CSV table of C-alpha atoms and ligand atoms in Angstrom, one decimal:
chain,number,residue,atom,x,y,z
A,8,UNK,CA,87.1,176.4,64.7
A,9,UNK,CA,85.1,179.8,65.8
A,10,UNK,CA,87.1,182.3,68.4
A,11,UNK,CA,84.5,180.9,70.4
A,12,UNK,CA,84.5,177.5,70.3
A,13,UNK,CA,88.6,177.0,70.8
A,14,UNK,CA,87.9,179.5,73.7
A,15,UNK,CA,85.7,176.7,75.1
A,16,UNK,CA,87.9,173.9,74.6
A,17,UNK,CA,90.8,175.7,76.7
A,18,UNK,CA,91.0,173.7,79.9
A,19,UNK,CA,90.5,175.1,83.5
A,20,UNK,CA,94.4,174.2,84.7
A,21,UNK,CA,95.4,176.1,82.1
A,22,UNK,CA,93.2,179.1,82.3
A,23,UNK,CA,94.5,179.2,85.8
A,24,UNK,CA,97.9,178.7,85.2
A,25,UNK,CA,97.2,181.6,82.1
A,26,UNK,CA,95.6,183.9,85.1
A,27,UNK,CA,98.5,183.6,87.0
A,28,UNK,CA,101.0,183.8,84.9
A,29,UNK,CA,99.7,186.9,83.6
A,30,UNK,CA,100.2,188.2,87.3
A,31,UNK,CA,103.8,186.8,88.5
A,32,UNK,CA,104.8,188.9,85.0
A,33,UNK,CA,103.2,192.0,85.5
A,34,UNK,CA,104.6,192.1,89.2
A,35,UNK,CA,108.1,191.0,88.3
A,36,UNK,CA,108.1,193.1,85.0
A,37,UNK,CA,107.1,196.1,87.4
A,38,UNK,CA,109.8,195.2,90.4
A,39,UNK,CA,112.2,194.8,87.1
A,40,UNK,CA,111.5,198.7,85.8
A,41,UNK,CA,111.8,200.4,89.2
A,42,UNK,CA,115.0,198.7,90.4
A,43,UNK,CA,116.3,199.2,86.4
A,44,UNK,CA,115.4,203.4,87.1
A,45,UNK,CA,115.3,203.4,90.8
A,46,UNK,CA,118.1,201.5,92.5
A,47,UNK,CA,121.3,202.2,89.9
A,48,UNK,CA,121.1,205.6,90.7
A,49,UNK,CA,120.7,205.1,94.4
A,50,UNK,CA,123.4,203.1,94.6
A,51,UNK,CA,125.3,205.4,92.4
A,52,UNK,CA,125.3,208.1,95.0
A,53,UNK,CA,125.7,205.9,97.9
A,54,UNK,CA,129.1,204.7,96.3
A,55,UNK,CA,129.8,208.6,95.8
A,56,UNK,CA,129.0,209.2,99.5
A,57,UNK,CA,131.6,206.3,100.4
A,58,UNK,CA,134.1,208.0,99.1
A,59,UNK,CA,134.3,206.9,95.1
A,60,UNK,CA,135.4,209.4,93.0
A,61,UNK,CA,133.4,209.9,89.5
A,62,UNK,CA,134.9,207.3,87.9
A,63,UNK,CA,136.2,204.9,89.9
A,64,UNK,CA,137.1,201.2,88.8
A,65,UNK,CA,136.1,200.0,92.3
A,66,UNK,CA,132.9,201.9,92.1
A,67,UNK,CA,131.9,200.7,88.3
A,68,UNK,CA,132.7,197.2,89.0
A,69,UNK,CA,130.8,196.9,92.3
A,70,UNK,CA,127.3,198.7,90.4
A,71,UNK,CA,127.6,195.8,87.9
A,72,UNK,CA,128.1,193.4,90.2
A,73,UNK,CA,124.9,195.2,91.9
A,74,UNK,CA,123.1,194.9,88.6
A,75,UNK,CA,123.6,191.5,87.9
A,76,UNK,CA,122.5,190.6,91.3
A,77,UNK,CA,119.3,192.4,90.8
A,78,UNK,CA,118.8,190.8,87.6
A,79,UNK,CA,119.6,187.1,88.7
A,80,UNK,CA,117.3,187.9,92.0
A,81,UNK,CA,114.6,188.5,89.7
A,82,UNK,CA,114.8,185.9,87.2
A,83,UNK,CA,115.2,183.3,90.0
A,84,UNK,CA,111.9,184.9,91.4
A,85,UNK,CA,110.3,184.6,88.4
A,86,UNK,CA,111.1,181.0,87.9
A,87,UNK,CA,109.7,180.3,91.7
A,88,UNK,CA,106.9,181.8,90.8
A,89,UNK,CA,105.8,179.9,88.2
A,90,UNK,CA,106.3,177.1,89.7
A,91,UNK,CA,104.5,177.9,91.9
A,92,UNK,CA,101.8,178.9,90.1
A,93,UNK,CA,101.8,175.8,88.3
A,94,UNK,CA,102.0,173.4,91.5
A,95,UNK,CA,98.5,176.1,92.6
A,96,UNK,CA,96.9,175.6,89.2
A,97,UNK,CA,97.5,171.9,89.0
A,98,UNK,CA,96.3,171.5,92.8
A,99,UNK,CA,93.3,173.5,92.4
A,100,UNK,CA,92.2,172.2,88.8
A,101,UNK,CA,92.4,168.4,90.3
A,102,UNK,CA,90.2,169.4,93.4
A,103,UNK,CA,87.5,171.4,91.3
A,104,UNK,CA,88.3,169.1,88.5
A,105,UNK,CA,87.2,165.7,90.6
A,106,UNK,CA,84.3,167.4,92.0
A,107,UNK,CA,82.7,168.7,88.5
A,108,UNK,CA,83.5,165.0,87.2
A,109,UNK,CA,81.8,164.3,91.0
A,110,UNK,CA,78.3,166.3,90.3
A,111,UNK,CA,78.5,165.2,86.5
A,112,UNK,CA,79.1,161.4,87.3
A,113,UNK,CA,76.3,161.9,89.8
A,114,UNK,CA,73.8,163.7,87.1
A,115,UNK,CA,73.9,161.1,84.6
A,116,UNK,CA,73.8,157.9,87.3
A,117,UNK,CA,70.3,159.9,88.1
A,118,UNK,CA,69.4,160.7,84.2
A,119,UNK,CA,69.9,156.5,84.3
A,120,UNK,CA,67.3,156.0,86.6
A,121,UNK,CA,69.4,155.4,90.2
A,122,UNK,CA,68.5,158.9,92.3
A,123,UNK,CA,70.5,157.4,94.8
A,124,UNK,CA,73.6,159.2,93.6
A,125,UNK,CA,74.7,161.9,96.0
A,126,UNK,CA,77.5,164.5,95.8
A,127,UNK,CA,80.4,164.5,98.9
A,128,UNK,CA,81.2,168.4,99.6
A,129,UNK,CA,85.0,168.9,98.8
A,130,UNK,CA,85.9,171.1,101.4
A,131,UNK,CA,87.2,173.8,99.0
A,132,UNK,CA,85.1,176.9,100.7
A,133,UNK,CA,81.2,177.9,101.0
A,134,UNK,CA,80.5,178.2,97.8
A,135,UNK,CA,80.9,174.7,96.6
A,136,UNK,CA,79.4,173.4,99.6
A,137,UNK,CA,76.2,175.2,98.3
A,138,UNK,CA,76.2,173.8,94.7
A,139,UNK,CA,76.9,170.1,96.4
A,140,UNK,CA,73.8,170.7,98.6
A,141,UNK,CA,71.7,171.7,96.1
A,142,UNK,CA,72.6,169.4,94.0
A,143,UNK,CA,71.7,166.4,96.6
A,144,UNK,CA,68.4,168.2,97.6
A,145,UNK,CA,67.4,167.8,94.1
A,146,UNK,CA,68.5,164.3,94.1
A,147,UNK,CA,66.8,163.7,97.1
A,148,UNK,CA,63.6,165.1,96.0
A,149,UNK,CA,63.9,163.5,93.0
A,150,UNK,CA,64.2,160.6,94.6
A,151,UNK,CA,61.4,161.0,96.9
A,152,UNK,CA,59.2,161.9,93.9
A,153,UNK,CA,60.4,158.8,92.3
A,154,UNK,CA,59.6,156.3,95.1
A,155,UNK,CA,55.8,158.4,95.3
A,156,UNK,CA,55.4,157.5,91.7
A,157,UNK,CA,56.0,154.2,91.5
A,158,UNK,CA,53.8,152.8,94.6
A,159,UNK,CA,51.3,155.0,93.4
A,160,UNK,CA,51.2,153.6,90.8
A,161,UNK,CA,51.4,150.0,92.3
A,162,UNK,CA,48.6,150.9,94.3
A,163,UNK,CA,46.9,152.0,91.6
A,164,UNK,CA,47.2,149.5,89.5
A,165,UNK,CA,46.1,147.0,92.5
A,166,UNK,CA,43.1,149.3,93.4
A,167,UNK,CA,41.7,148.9,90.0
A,168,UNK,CA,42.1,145.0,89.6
A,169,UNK,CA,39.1,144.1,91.5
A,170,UNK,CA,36.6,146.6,90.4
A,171,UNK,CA,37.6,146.0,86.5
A,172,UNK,CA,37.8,142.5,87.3
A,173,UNK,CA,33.9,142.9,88.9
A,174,UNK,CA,33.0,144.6,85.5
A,175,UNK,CA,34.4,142.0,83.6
A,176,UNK,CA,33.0,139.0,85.0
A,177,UNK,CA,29.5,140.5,84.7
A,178,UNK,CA,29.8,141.4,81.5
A,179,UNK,CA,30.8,137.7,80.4
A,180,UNK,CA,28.0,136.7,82.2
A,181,UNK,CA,25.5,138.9,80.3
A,182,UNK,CA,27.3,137.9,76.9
A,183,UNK,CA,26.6,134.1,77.9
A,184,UNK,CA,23.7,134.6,78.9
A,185,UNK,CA,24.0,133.2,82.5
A,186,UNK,CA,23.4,136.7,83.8
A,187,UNK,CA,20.5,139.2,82.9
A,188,UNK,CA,21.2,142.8,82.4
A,189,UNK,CA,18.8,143.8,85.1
A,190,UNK,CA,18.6,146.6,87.0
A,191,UNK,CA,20.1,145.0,89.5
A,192,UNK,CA,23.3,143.8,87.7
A,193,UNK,CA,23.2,147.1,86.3
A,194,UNK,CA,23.4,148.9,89.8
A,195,UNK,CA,26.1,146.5,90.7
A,196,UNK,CA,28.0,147.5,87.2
A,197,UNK,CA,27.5,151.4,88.0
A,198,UNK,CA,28.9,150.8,91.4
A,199,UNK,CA,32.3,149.3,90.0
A,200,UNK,CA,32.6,152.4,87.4
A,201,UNK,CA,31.9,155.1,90.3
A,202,UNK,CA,34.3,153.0,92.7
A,203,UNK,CA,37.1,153.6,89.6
A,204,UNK,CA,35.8,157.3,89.1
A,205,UNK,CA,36.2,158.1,92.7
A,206,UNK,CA,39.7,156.2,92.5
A,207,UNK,CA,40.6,158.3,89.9
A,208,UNK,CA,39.7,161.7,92.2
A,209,UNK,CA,41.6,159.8,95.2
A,210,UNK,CA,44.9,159.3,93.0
A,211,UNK,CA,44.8,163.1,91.7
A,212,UNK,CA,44.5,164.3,95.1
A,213,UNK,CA,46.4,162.0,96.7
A,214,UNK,CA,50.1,162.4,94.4
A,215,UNK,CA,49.4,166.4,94.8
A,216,UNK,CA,49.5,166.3,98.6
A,217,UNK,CA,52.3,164.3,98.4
A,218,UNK,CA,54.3,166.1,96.1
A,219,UNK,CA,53.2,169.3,98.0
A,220,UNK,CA,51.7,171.3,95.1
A,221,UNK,CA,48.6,171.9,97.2
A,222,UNK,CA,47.6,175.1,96.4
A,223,UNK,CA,45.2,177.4,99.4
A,224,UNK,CA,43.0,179.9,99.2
A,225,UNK,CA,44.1,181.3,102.6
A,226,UNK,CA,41.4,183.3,103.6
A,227,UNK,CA,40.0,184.1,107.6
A,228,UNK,CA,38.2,180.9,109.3
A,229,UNK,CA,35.9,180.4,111.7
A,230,UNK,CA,36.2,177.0,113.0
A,231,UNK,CA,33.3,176.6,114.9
A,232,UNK,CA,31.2,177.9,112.1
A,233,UNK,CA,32.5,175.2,109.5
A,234,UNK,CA,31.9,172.2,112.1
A,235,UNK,CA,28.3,173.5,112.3
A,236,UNK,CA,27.9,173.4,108.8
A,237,UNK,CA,29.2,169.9,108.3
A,238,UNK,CA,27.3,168.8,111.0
A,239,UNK,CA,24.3,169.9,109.3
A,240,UNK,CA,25.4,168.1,106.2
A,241,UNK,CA,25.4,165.0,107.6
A,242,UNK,CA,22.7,164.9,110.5
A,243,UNK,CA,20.6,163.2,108.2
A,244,UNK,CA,22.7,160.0,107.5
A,245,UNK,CA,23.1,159.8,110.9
A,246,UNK,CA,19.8,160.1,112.3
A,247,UNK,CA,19.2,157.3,109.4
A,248,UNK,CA,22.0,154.7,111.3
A,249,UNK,CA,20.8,155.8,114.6
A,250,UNK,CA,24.3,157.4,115.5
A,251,UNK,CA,24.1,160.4,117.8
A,252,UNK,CA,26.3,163.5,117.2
A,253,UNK,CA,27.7,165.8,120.4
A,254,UNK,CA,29.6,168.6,120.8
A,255,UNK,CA,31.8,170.4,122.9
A,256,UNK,CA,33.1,173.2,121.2
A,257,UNK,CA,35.2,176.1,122.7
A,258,UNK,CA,32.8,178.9,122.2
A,259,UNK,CA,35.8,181.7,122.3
A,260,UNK,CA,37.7,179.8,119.4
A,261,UNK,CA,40.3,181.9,117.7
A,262,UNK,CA,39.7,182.6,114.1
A,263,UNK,CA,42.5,180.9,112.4
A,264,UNK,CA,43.9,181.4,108.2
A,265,UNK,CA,43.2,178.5,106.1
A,266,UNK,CA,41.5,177.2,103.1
A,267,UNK,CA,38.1,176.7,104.4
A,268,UNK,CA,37.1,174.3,101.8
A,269,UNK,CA,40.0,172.5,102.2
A,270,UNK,CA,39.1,172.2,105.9
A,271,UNK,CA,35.7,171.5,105.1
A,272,UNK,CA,36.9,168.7,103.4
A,273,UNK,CA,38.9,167.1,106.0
A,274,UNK,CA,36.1,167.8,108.4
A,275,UNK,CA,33.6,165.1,105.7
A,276,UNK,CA,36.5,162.7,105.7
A,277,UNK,CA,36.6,162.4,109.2
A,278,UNK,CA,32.6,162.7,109.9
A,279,UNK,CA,32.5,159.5,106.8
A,280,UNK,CA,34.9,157.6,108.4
A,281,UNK,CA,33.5,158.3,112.0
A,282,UNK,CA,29.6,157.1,110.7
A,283,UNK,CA,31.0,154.3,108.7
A,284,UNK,CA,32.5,152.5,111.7
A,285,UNK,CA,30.2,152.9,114.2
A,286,UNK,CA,27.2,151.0,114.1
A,287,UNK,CA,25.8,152.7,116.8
A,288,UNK,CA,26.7,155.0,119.1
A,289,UNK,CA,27.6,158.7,119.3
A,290,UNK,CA,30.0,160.9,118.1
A,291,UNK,CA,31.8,163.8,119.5
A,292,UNK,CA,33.3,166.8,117.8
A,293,UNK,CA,35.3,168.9,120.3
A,294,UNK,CA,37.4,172.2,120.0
A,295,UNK,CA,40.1,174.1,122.6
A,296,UNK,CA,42.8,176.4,121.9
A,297,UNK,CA,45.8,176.6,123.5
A,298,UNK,CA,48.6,179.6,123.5
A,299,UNK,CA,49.9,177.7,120.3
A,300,UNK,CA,47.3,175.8,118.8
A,301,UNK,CA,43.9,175.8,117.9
A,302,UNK,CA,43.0,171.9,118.0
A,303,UNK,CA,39.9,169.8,116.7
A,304,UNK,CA,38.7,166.4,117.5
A,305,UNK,CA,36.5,163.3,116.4
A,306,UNK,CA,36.1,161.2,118.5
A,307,UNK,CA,33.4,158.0,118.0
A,308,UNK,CA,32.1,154.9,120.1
A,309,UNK,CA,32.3,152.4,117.1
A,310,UNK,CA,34.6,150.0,116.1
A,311,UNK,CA,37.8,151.0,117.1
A,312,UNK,CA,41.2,150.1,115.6
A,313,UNK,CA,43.5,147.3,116.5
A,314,UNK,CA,47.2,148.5,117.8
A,315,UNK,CA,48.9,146.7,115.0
A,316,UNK,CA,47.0,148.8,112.1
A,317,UNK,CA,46.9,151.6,113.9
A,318,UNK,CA,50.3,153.1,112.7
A,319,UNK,CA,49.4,152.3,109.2
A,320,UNK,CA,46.1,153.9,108.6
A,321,UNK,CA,47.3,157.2,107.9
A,322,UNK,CA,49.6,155.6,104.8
A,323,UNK,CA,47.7,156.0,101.7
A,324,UNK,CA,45.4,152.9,100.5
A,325,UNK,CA,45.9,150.9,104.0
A,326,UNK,CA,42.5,150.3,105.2
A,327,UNK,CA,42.4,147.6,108.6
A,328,UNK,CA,39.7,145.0,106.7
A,329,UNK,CA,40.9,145.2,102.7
A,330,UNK,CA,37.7,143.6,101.7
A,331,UNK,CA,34.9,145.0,104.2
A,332,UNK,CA,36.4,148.8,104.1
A,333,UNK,CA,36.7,148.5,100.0
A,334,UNK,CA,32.9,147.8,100.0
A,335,UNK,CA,32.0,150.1,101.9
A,336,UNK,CA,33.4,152.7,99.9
A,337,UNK,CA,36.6,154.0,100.7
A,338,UNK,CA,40.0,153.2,98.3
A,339,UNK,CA,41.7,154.2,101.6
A,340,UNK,CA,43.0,157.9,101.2
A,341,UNK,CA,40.8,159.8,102.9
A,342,UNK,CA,43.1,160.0,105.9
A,343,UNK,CA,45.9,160.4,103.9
A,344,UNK,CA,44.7,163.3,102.2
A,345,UNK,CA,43.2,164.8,105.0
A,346,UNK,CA,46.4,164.8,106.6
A,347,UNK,CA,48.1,166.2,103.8
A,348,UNK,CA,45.7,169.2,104.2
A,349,UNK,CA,46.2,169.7,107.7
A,350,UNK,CA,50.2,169.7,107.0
A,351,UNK,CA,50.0,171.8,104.8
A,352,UNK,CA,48.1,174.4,106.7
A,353,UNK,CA,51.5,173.7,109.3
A,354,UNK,CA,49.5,171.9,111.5
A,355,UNK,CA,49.2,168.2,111.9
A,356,UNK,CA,46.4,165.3,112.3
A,357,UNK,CA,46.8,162.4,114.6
A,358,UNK,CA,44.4,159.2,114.7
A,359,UNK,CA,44.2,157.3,117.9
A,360,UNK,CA,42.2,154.4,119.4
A,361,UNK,CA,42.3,152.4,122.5
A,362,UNK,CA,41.4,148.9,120.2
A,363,UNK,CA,39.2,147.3,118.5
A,364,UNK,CA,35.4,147.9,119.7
A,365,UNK,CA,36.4,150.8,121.6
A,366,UNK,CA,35.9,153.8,119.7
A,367,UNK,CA,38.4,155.9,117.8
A,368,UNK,CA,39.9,159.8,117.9
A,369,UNK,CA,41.0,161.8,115.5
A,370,UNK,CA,42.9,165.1,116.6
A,371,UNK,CA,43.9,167.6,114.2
A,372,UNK,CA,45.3,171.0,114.9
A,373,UNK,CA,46.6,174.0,113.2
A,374,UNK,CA,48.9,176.9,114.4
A,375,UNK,CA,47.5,180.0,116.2
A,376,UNK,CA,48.2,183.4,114.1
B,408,ADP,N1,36.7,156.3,112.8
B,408,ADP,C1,37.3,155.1,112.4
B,408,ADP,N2,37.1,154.0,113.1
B,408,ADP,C2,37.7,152.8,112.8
B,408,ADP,N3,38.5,152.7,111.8
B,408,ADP,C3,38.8,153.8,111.0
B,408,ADP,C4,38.2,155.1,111.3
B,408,ADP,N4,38.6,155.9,110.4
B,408,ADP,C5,39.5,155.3,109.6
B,408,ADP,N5,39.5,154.0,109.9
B,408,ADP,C6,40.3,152.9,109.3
B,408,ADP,O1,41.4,153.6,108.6
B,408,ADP,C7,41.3,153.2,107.2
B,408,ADP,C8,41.8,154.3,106.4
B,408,ADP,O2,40.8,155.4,106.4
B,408,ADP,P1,40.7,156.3,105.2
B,408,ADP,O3,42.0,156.8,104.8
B,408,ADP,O4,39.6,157.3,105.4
B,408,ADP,O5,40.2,155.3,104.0
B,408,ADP,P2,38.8,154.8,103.6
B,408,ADP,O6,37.8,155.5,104.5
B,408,ADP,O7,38.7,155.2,102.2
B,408,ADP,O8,38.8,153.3,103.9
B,408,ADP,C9,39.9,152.8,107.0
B,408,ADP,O9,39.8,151.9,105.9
B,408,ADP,C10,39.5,152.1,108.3
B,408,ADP,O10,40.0,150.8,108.3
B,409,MG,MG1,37.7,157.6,104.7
């Protein structure tokens, strides 16, 4: 075995105990040589000073009896002081001892698959505190990674079912010869692989909000601007349903830092939505800021949401009618994402409704720099 390697097999007690042995001997080797030069000679002329003459039987006798008690002193010090140290070393190796085994017990019960495992601090100064926080942060990220994973991909397995399923059956059909490759049947076969394509974009953006690697091209933004321009993008499908847009926007806005694509982005989300579930009607865009805040809402006449559901629409893949809302488009993340966005811009997006037929909001703000 290398230098090295028995190096690394020497336990912790006893590189303690090692440590501070090394320093009870150098302090009682160094009381040892100053009272062996020193104190002889002190005493020496103190016995001189008494009256002893030079030399006296009295005097010789008592300056070895002085000696020996100096040398006894000094070996029974030495002897509590080991001890000592060993009682420290043995103490302090169990405690740092139990909470390595702790955090290494804990590691492999997560390398295992449970990220349940957590560290208890053990009370033995700041320092360890720190490394059992960390370690549990990491745990619980891990773990919060984990549980994003696998719904995800739950959901995603469930989201693709139908449309594969959809695929399928048509393409039995075709093979059989009970249905005809049409354009029609062909439309309906496109739709199912866009719906999967756009599931596909959905998921991607979905598990980076939610594992917070969105990345931002912060840049200056002006709010009212990027509304306008939305608007614009979508006045036509709205004209074609016959849904009005208004606005009431706060013409002294701040300009506020944020990815303005990104913003653009939640801004179509919510516009979709808005046009998608109202029939007919209007639908208001509206901007204020406050001392803190610059905030933005959508607000539309359609079809509202029911209490129950409301809480849930802003989970990823929830949508209030499954079948009617998957047909129409949506695998259910848009909220979720635009949220994500908003968040990570420190701000936050709230979706409200008084019920069903009566219209929906959707606030979103972001802080004032
Ligand atoms: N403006 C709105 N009016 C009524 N319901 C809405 C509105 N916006 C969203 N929802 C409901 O919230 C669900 C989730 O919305 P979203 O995350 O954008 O998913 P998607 O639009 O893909 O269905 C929708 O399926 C719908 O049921
Ligand atoms: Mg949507």
């Amino acid at each position: 075995m290398s230098l090295r390697a028995q190096a690394r097999t020497v336990s912790l007690g006893t590189r303690l105990l090692i440590g501070q042995g090394l320093v009870v001997l150098v302090g009682i080797g160094t009381i040892l040589v100053v009272t062996e030069a020193v104190a002889p000679g002190l005493f020496h002329e103190h016995m001189l000073i008494a009256g002893h003459e030079n030399p006296d039987v009295e005097a010789l006798h008592a300056e070895e009896a002085f000696r020996s008690a100096i040398t006894i002193a000094l070996f029974v010090a030495l002897a509590a002081a080991l001890v000592a140290a060993l009682a420290a070393s043995y103490y302090l190796t169990r405690r740092i001892g139990q909470l390595v085994r702790g955090v290494a017990d804990a590691a492999s019960t997560i390398a295992a698959g449970d990220y349940e495992a957590r560290v208890h601090p053990p009370a033995l100064g700041p320092e360890f505190d720190v490394l059992t926080d960390s370690f549990n942060q990491m745990a619980g990220r891990l773990a919060d990674t984990e549980t994003t994973r696998r719904q995800m991909l739950g959901d995603l397995a469930h989201e693709m079912r139908t449309p594969i399923a959809t695929v399928d059956a048509y393409l039995e059909g075709v093979e059989d010869g009970v249905t005809e490759l049409d354009p029609s049947t062909l439309e309906m076969l496109r739709g199912q692989t866009q719906r999967l394509a756009r599931l596909a974009e959905d998921i991607s953006a979905v598990s980076r909000i939610e594992e917070h690697h969105l990345e931002l091209a912060w840049e200056p933004v002006q709010l009212t601007e990027l509304i306008e321009q939305t608007i614009i993008a979508h006045e036509a499908r709205y004209a074609t349903q016959g849904v009005r847009f208004a606005t009431q926007l706060d013409p002294k806005l701040p300009v506020v830092r944020a990815d303005r694509d990104r913003l653009g982005q939640v801004m179509t989300n919510l516009l979709d939505n808005a046009l998608r579930h109202t029939p007919e009607g209007e639908v208001t865009i509206a901007t204020h800021a406050d001392t803190r805040r610059v905030v933005v809402s959508v607000a539309d006449t359609g079809e509202g949401i029911p209490g129950d559901a409301l809480p849930h629409v802003l989970e990823r893949f929830y949508r209030v009618d499954t079948a009617r809302d998957r047909q129409r488009g949506g695998s259910g993340v848009g909220l979720t994402i635009a949220r994500g966005i908003v968040q990570a811009h420190g701000g936050d997006l709230d979706i409200t409704s008084p019920g069903s037929g009566r219209g929906t909001t959707v606030t979103w703000w972001l802080p004032r720099k």
